[in-house]
Each structure stands twice: as structure tokens, then as C-alpha cells.
Coordinates of C-alpha atoms in Angstrom, one line a residue:
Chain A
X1 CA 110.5 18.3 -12.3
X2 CA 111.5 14.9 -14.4
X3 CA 111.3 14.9 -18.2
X4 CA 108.7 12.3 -17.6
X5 CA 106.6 15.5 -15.8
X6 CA 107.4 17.7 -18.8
X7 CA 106.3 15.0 -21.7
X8 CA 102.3 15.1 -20.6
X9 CA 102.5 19.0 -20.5
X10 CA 104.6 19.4 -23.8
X11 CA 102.3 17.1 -25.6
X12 CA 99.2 18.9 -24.6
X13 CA 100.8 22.2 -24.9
X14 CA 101.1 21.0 -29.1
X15 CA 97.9 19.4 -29.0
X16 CA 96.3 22.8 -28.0
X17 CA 98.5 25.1 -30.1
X18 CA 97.6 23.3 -33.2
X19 CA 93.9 24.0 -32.2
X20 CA 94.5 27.8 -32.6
X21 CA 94.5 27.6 -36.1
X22 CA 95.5 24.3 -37.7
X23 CA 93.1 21.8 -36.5
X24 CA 90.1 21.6 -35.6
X25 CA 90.1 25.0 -34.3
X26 CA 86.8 24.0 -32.0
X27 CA 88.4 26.4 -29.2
X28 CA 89.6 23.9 -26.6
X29 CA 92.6 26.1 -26.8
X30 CA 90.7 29.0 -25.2
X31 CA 92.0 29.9 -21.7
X32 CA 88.9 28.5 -19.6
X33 CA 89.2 24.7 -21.4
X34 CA 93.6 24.5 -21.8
X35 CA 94.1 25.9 -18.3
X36 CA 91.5 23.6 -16.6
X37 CA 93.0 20.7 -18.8
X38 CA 96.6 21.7 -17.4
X39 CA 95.2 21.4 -13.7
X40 CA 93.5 18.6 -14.5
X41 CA 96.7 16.7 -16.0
X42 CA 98.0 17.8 -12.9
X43 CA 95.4 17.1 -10.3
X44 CA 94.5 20.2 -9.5
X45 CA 91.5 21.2 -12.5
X46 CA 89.4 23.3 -10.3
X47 CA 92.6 25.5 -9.8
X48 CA 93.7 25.4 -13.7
X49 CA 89.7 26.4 -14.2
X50 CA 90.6 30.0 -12.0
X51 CA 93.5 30.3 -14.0
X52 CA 91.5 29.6 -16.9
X53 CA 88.9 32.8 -16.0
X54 CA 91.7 35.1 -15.6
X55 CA 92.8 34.6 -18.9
X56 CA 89.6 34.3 -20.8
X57 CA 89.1 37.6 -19.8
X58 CA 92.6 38.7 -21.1
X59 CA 92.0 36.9 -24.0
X60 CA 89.1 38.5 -24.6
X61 CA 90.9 40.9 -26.1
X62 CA 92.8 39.2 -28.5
X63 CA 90.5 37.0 -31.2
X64 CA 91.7 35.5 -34.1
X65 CA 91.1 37.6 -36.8
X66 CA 92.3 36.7 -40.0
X67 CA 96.4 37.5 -41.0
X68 CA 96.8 39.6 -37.8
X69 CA 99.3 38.7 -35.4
X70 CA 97.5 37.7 -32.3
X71 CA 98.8 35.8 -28.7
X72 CA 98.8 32.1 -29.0
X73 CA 97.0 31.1 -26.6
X74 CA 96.6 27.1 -26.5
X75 CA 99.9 26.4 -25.3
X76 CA 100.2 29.4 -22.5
X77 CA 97.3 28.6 -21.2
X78 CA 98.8 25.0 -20.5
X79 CA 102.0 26.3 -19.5
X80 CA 100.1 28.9 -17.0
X81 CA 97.6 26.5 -15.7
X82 CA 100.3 24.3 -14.8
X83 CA 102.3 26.1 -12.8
X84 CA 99.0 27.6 -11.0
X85 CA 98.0 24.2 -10.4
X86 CA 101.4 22.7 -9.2
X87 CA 101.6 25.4 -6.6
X88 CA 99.0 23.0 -4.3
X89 CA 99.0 25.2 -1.4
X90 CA 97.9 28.6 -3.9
X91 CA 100.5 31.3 -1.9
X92 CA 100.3 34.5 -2.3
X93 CA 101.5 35.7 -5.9
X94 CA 100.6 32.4 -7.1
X95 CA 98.3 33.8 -9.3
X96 CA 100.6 36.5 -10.4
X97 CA 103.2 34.4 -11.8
X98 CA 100.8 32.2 -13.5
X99 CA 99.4 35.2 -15.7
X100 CA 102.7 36.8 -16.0
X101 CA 104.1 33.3 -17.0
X102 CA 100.8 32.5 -19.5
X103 CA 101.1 36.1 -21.0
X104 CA 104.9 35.7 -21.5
X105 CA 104.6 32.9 -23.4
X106 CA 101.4 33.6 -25.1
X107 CA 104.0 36.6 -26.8
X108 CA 106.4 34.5 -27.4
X109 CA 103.7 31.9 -29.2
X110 CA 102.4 34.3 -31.5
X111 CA 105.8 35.1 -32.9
X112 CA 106.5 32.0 -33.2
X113 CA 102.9 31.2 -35.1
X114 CA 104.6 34.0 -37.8
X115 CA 107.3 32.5 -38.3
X116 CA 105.8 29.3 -38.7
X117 CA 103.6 30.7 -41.2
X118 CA 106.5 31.7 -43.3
X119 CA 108.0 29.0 -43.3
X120 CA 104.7 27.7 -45.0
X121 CA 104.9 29.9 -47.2
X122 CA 108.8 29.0 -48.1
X123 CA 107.7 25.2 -48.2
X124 CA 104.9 26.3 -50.5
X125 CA 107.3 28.3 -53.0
X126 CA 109.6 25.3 -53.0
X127 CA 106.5 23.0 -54.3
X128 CA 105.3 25.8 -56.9
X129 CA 106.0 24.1 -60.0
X130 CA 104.1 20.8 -58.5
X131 CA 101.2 22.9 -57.0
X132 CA 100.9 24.7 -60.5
X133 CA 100.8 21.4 -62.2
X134 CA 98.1 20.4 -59.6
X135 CA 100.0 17.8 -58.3
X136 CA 98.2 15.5 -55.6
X137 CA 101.1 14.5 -53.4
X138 CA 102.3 18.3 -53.3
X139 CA 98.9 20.0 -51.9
X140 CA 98.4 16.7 -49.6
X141 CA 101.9 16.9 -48.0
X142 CA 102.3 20.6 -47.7
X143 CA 99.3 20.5 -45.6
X144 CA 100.6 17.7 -43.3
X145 CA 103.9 19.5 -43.0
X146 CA 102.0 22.7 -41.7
X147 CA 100.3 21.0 -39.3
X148 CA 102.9 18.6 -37.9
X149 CA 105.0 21.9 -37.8
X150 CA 102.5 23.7 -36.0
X151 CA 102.3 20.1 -33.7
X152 CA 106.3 20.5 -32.7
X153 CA 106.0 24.4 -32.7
X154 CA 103.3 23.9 -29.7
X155 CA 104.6 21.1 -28.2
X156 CA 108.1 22.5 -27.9
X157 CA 107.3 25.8 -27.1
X158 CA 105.4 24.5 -24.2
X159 CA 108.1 22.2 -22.9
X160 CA 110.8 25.2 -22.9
X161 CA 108.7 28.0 -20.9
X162 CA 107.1 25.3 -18.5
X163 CA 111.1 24.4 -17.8
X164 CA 112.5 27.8 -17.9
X165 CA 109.3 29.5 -15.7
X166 CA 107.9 27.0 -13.6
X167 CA 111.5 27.6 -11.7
X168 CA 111.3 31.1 -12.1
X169 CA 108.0 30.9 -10.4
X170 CA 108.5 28.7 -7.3
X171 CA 112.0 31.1 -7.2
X172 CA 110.0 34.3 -7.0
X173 CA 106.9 32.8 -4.4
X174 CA 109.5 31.6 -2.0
X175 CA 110.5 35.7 -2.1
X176 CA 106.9 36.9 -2.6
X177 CA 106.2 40.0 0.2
X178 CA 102.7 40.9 -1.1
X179 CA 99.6 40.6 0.9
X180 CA 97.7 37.5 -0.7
X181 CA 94.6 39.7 -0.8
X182 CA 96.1 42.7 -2.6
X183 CA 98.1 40.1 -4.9
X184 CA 95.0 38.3 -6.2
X185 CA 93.1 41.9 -6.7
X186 CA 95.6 43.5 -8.6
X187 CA 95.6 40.5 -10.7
X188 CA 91.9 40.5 -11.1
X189 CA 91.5 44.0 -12.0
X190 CA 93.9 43.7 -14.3
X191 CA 92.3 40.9 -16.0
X192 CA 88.8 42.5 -15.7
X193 CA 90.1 45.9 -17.2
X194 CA 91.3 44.3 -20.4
X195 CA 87.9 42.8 -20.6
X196 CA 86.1 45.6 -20.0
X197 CA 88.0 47.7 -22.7
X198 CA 87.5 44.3 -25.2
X199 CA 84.1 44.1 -24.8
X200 CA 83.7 48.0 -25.3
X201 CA 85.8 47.5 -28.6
X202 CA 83.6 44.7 -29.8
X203 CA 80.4 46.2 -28.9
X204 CA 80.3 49.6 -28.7
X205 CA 79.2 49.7 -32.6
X206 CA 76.2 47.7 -32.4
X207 CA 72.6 49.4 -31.4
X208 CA 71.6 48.9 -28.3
X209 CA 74.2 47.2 -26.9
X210 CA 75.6 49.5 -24.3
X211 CA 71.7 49.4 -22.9
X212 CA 72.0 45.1 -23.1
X213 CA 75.2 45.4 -21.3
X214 CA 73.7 47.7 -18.7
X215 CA 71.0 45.1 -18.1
X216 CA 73.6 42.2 -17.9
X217 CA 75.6 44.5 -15.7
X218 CA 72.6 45.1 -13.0
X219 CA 71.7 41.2 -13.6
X220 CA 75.6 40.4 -12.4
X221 CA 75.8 43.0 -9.4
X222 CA 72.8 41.6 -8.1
X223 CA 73.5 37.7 -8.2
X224 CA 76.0 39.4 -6.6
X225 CA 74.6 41.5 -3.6
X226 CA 72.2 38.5 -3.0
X227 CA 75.2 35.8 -2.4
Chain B
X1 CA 59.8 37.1 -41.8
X2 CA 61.2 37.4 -45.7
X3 CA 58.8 39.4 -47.9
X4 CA 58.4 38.5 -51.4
X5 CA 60.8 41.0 -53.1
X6 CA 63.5 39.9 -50.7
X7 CA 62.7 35.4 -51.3
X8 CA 66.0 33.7 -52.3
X9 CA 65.4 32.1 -55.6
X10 CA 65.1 28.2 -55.2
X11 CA 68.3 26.8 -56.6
X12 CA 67.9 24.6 -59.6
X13 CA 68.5 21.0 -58.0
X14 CA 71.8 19.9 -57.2
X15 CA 73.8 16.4 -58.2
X16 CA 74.2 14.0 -55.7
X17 CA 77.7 14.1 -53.4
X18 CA 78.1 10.5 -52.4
X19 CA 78.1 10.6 -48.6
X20 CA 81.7 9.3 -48.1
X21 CA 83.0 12.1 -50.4
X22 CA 81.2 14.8 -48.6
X23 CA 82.6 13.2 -45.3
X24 CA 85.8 13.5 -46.4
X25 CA 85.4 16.8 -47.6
X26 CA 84.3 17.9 -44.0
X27 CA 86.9 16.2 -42.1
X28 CA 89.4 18.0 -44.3
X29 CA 87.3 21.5 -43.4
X30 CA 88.9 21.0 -40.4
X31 CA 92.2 21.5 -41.5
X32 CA 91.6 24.2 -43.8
X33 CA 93.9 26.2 -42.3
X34 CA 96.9 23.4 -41.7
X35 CA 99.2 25.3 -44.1
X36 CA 97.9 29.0 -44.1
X37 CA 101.0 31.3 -45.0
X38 CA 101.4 34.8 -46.1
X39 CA 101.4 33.9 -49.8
X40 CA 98.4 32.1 -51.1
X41 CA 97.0 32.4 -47.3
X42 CA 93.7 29.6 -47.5
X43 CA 94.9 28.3 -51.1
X44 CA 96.5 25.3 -51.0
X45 CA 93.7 24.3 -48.1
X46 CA 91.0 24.9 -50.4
X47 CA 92.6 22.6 -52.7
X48 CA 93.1 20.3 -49.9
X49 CA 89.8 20.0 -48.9
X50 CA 88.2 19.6 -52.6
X51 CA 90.7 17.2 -53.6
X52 CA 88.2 14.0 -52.8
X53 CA 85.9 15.7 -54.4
X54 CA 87.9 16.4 -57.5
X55 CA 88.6 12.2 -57.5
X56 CA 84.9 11.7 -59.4
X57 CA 86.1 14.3 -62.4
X58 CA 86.5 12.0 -65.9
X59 CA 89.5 9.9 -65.2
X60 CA 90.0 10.4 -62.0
X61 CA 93.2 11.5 -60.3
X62 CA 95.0 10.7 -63.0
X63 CA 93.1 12.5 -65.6
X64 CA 94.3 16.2 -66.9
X65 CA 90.9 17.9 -66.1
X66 CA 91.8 16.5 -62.5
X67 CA 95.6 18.4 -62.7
X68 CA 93.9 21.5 -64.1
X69 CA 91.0 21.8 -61.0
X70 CA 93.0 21.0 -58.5
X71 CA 95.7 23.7 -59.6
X72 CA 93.3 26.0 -59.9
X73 CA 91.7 25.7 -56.3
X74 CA 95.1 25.4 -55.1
X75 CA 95.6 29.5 -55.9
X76 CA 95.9 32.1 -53.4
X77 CA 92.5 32.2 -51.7
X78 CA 91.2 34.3 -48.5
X79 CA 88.3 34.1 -46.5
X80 CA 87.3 33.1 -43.0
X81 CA 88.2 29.2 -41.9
X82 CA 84.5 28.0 -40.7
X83 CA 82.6 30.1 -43.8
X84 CA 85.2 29.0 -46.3
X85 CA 83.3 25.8 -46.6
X86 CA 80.1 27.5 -48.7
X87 CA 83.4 28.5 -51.1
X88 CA 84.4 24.8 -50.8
X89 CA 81.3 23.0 -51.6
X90 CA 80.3 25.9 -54.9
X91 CA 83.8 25.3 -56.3
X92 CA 83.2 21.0 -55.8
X93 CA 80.1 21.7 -58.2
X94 CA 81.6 24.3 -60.4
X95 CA 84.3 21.9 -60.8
X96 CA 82.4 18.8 -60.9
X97 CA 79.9 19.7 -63.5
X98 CA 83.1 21.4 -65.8
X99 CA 82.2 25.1 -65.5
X100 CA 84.1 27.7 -67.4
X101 CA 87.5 27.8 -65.4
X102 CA 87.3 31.4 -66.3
X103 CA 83.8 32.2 -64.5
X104 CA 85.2 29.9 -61.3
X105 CA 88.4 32.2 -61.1
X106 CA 86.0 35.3 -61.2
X107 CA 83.9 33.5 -58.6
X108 CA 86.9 32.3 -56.3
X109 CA 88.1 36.2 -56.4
X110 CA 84.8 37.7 -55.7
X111 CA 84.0 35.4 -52.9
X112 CA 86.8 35.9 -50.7
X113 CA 85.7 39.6 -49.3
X114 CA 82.1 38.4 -48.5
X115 CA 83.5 35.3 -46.4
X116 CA 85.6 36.9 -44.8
X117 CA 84.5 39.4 -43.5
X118 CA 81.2 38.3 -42.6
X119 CA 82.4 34.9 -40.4
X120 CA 84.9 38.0 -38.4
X121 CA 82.1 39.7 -37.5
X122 CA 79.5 36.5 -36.8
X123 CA 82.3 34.2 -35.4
X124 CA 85.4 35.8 -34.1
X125 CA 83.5 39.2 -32.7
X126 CA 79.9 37.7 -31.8
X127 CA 79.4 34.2 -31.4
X128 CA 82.9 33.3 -29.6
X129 CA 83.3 36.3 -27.3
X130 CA 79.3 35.2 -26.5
X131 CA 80.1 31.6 -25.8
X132 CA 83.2 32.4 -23.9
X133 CA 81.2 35.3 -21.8
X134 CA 78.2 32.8 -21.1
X135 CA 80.7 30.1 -19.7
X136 CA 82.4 32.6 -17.3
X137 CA 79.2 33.7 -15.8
X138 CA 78.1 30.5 -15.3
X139 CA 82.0 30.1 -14.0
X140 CA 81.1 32.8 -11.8
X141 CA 78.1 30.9 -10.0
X142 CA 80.0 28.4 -8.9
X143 CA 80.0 25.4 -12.1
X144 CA 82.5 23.0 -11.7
X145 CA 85.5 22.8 -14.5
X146 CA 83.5 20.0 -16.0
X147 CA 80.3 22.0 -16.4
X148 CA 82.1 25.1 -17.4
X149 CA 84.3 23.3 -20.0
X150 CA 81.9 21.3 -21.3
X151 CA 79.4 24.2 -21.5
X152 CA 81.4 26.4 -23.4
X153 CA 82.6 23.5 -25.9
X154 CA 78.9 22.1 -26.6
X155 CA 77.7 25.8 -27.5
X156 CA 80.5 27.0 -29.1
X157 CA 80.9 23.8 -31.7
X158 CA 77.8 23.8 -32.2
X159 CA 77.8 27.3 -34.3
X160 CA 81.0 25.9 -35.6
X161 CA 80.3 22.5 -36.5
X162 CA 76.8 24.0 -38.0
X163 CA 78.0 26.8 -39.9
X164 CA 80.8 24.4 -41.6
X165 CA 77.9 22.0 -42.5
X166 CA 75.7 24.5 -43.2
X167 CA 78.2 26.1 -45.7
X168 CA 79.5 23.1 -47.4
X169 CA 75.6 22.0 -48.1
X170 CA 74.6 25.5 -49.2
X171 CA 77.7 25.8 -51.3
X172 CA 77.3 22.9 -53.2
X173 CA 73.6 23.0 -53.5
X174 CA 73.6 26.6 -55.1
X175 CA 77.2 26.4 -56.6
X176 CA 78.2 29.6 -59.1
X177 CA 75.1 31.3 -57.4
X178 CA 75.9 30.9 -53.6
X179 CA 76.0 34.5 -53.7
X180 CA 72.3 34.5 -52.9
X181 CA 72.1 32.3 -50.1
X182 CA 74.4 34.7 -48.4
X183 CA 71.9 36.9 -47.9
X184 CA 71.0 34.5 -45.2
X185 CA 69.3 36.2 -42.1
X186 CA 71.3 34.5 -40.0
X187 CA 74.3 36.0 -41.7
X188 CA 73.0 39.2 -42.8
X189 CA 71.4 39.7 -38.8
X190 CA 73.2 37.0 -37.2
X191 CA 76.7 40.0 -36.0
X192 CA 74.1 42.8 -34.6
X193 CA 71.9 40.3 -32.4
X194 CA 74.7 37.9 -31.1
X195 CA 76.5 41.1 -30.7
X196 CA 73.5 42.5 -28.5
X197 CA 73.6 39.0 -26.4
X198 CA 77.2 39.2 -25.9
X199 CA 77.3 42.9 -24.5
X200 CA 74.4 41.2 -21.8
X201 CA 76.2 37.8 -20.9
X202 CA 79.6 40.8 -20.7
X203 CA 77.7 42.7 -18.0
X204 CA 76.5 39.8 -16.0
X205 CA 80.0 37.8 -16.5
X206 CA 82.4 40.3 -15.5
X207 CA 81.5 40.4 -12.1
X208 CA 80.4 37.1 -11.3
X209 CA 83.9 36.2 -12.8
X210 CA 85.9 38.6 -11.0
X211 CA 83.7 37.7 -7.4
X212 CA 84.8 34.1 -7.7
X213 CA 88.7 34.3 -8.9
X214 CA 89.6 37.4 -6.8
X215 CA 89.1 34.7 -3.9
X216 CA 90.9 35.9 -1.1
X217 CA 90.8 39.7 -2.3
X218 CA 86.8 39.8 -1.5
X219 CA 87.9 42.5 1.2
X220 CA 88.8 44.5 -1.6
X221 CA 86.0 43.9 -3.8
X222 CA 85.2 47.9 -4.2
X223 CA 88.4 48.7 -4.8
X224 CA 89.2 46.6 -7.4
X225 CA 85.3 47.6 -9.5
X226 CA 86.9 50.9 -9.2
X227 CA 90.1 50.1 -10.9
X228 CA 88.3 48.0 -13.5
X229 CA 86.2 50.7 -14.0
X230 CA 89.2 52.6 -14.3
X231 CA 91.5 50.3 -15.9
X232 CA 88.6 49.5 -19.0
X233 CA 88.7 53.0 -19.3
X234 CA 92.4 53.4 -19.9
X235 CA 92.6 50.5 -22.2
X236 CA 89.8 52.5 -24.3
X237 CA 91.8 55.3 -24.7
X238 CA 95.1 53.8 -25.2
X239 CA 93.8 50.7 -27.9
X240 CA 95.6 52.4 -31.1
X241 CA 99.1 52.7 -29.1
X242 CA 99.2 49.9 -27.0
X243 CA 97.3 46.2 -26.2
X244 CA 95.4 45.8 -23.1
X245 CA 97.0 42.4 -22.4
X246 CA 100.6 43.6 -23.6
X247 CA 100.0 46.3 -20.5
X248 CA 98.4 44.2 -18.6
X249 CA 101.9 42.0 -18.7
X250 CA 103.5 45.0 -17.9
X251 CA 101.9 46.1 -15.1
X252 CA 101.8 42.6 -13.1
X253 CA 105.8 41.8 -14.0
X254 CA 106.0 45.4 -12.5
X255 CA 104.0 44.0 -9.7
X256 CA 106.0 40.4 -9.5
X257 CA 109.7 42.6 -9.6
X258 CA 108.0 44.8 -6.4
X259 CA 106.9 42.3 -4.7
X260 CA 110.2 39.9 -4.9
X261 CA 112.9 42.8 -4.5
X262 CA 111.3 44.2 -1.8

């Protein structure tokens, strides 16, 4: 892996984190779009796209609500569709060390998403006098300082973890003893849990919906059964 | 159907917002959120984003009624990012047409609860966790990345491109009295129904999903609906002490670290 690899990645890495909650926030940093993108930077988009599902249904879990802290998931998603999609062959555990990768970082990207929104907030006490004053240049240019901060905060962010675990991860697969059919289960079930639980969280207040998602539930086994 | 009692009263009519203004003013909705910090959290993007607006006050930028409004909106503000813009466009023709700065910082302070709260339950609980559900089923039939992507981008930004235009129209053509139009049905009803359609596209996405990523697991498809079943169930009873996808980390390094020592 050259720098010139890295600069594509890192770049859309920032692109996507910024989508989170700077700009535009129209979702392309969801799981299902930045993994796919990933793949398809790197050739491979139908393999960043089953990346991409696993961690939609993680990320399920985990919306952006308000001040909370929550994962960041733009640039993970980059960094785990990446190293899913690099792996051309898809060993066993390939799948594995994408999540583990994409969750990793995703942690790591919502810490740094609060400490980037305190340094806001220090940038915004430094301009107070000129904010109180109503001062055009100061509410103009502490909004482009957020967002080219939040810019670098992606970008780099995604160029260290895609250096530090794309390694890791071709290091652990060429050790990898799992069965590729109990690898890819485990990883799936895991995935599908934290969705189920999400969706229980989000819905199990409204009326009716536990009889909806019944419904959907028969409608889904049976597309299955009939495949 | 909205019986008499219930009819919003029509708003007296509104001033025109040259188009390039209320372009701009959009196009800056989009960055509402560009410095957001745990002090004035929306504030300074509120100000932000009526700034163009604020140009066609007496004087212009330069003017002291200009200084004054665009201090004011600059203040600590709250509410959710896409619904933000009803607050925007009100406070362009509070501003504009030189209401009591008094009545706009009751307004600004009474708005924020209402805003937020209700784009978290229509947007961040119903309408995304819908989009994003409808796109893995149709992940799950077999869609290519390009249909899937594209699907789940049209629908979703289409509820978020419409509610931002939506608000900014309604807020500036009700101003001070917005409060009404909030009782929008699609506000008011909009978090129970979307809320009803995502718990159906949940049921039929979940295991259309899980069928096509497992892959070469298939062999185990039982299995794995049993620990789902399981696993959902655990996540349930553990969501005040621990996140799903914090354990769900957990449980697949533990997995990675087993599978490499070994």
C-alpha cells in the first residue's frame, strides 16, 4: 500500500465524515452507500455493498440524535469497505476483520467528533466579543473552520486506521483457522442481533407495530423459502 | 381529513424573499450544523444561514439593525438540523419586517423543544431507519450496489430535501406564528405511521439481508435465526448497561483473537 493508494481512501474517508453532521448530512455516510463507495474506489463495489449490509444493520442501532455521542460512521465505513474489498479472493474471516476494523474505528470517530465539537466551542468563545457584536466575518468563518475541521478530522482519521488495520487484517487472514461458513455466520448474527434489538428499541412504542413487523417478518421468510 | 375546529388559520400573506436570497439561505441549511459545539450547539449556524437574508435589512451589512439581528440569531439555539429551517425562515421575517427583538428571543427559546424533538422522532427514529430498512431488503433480493445506493439516496433526500424546503417556506410564510403550522399532520402523525412501515420493511429486511451476506454460511442458516433470535433478545435486556454494536465488537475481536491464536 503506496501513499498514492491511501490519498483516494483518505479523501473520501473526510468527504463522508463531514456528511455525518457538517454537510449536507443527505446520509451517503450510511454504511450501505460509504462501504459500496470504498469497493467501488477499489474495484470491488459489489463486495463494499456486503460490507455495507452488515453494518447498516449495526448501525441501525446507533442514529444521530441530537448532543449524544454516537459511532461515526462515514469514515469506518470507508475504512471497512476497503479492506473487505481489497481482500479480492474474500477468505475466510474476511468479513470478520472488516467489521471489527469498521467498528473500531467507528469508536474511535465518535470520540474524535467530541472533541472536535469542543474545539468549536473553544473557537467560538475566542470570537465572543465579535459574535456579540454580530460581526459578519466571525459567524461566516467560524462555520468554515468547523467544517474544514471536521474535513481533516475525516480524512485523517481515515488515512491512519486504513494504514494501521488494513495490515493488521491481511496479518490476521494469513493466520485465520475458522471454517469460512461459521466465520461469516457468526458475523451475520451478530450483525442481525444488534438490529433486531434496534428495531425493538425504535418500535416497540408505537401501536401496532410489533403486528406490522410480524407481517414484514412472514413476507421476508417466505421470499425466502420460495428462493 | 381536518375538521373545522382543528383548520390552521390562513397566515396573513407573506413579503416576497427574492429567489436568490432564499437560495442562498437553503444552500447554507445545509451546513447548519458546520460549527455545532456544546455551547451555543445550532447558534452560530442559525445565524449563518439567515445572514443573506439579514443583507436586505435598512443599510445593509453595514447598518446597526444588521449587527443587532445577526447577534441575536447567532445565540445559543437547539433544535433538529433538517426542521431547524421552519425556525430559520420565521426568524428571516421576524427580522426582516423589525419585530420586537424581545418577542423573537421568546420565540427562538420556545421553538427549540418542539423542533427538536419532533424531527428525532420523524427523521432520526422513522423516516431514516425506514429508508435504510427498505434499501436492505431490496439489498436482500439481489439489487445491484447501484440500485441499492441509489435507492436508498433518492428516498431518503427526498424527505430531507422536502422537509428543509418545506420548513424554510412554512417558516417564513407564517413567521412569529409557525407555531400553528406545526400542527401539521404530517408532523403530528408522520412518527406513528412511518414508525409502523419501518417495523414492516424490519421484518421483511432482516432476513432477506442476513440470506444474502451470510453467503457461504447458508448451511447454517437455522442456526444463526436462532442466535439472532437470541442475540436481539440479549441486546434488549442489556440496552441501559451496554451498546449492541459496542458488544457486538466485543464478541467478533473475541472471535478474530480465537481464530488467529489457535
Amino acid at each position: 500500500m503506496s501513499v498514492i493508494d491511501l490519498v483516494p481512501l483518505a479523501l473520501l474517508g473526510g468527504i463522508l465524515g463531514l456528511d455525518v453532521v457538517s454537510f449536507p448530512q443527505a446520509m451517503v455516510s450510511r454504511p450501505l452507500v460509504a462501504a459500496t463507495l470504498s469497493g467501488a474506489l477499489i474495484g470491488e463495489a459489489t463486495a463494499g455493498l456486503m460490507l455495507g449490509a452488515a453494518l447498516e444493520l449495526i448501525a441501525l442501532e446507533t442514529l444521530p440524535f441530537g448532543a449524544s455521542r454516537y459511532p461515526e460512521w462515514g469514515s469506518a465505513s470507508v475504512v471497512g469497505g476497503a479492506i473487505y474489498a481489497s481482500q479480492t479472493t474474500h477468505p475466510a474471516g474476511a468479513m470478520s476483520m472488516a467489521v471489527v476494523s469498521a467498528l473500531a474505528t467507528t469508536w474511535v470517530g465518535g470520540w474524535t467528533m467530541v472533541k472536535l465539537r469542543r474545539l468549536n466551542a473553544y473557537w467560538a468563545a475566542r470570537k465572543r466579543e465579535a459574535l456579540e457584536a454580530g460581526a459578519r466575518g466571525a459567524v461566516i468563518s467560524l462555520q468554515l473552520t468547523g467544517m474544514t475541521a471536521d474535513l481533516v478530522r475525516g480524512t485523517v482519521l481515515t488515512a491512519i486506521a486504513y494504514a494501521l488495520l488494513a495490515p493488521l487484517a491481511a496479518w490476521c487472514l494469513a493466520r485465520w483457522t475458522m471454517d469460512s461458513q461459521l466465520s461469516r455466520a457468526i458475523v451475520v448474527a451478530a450483525a442481525a442481533s444488534v438490529a433486531g434489538g434496534a428495531a425493538w428499541k425504535l418500535f416497540h412504542a408505537t401501536t401496532g407495530a410489533r403486528w406490522f413487523f410480524v407481517s414484514g417478518l412472514a413476507v421476508g421468510l417466505f421470499f425466502l423459502f420460495v428462493r | 381529513m381536518t375538521s373545522a375546529s382543528t383548520a390552521v388559520p390562513a397566515p396573513p400573506p407573506a413579503p416576497t424573499l427574492p429567489l436568490r436570497v432564499r437560495i442562498a439561505v437553503f444552500i447554507r441549511l445545509l451546513a447548519i450544523q458546520g460549527s455545532w459545539n456544546y455551547e451555543i450547539l445550532l447558534g452560530n449556524g442559525i445565524g449563518f444561514c439567515l445572514e443573506p437574508a439579514l443583507r436586505g435589512l435598512p443599510g445593509g451589512v453595514h447598518s446597526r439593525a444588521f449587527h443587532e439581528a445577526l447577534a441575536r440569531e447567532s445565540r445559543y439555539f437547539n433544535a433538529h438540523p433538517y426542521l431547524a429551517s421552519v425556525a430559520v425562515g420565521a426568524l428571516a421575517r421576524a427580522e426582516l419586517e423589525g419585530a420586537d427583538p424581545v418577542r423573537i428571543e421568546r420565540f427562538r427559546t420556545a421553538l427549540c423543544g418542539p423542533l427538536g424533538s419532533v424531527g428525532d422522532r420523524l427523521v432520526w427514529a422513522g423516516w431514516l431507519p425506514f429508508c435504510s430498512l427498505a434499501s436492505l431488503a431490496v439489498f436482500g433480493l439481489g439489487a445491484s450496489p447501484i440500485a441499492v445506493v441509489g435507492l436508498f439516496l433518492i428516498l431518503y433526500n427526498i424527505g430531507h430535501l422536502g422537509l428543509r424546503i418545506w420548513g424554510l417556506n412554512t417558516g417564513w410564510n407564517h413567521g412569529l406564528k409557525v407555531a400553528s403550522a406545526l400542527g401539521n399532520p404530517v408532523l403530528r402523525r408522520g412518527p406513528q405511521q412511518i414508525g409502523r412501515l419501518a417495523a414492516l420493511a424490519t421484518g421483511i429486511a432482516i432476513p432477506l439481508a442476513l440470506w444474502r451476506v451470510i453467503g457461504p454460511g447458508r448451511n447454517l442458516l437455522g442456526e444463526v435465526l436462532i442466535a439472532v433470535a437470541l442475540g436481539s433478545l440479549l441486546i434488549v435486556r442489556l440496552q441501559n448497561r451496554i451498546a449492541g454494536w459496542r458488544l457486538s465488537l466485543i464478541v467478533l475481536a473475541v472471535v478474530v483473537l480465537l481464530s488467529v491464536i489457535r
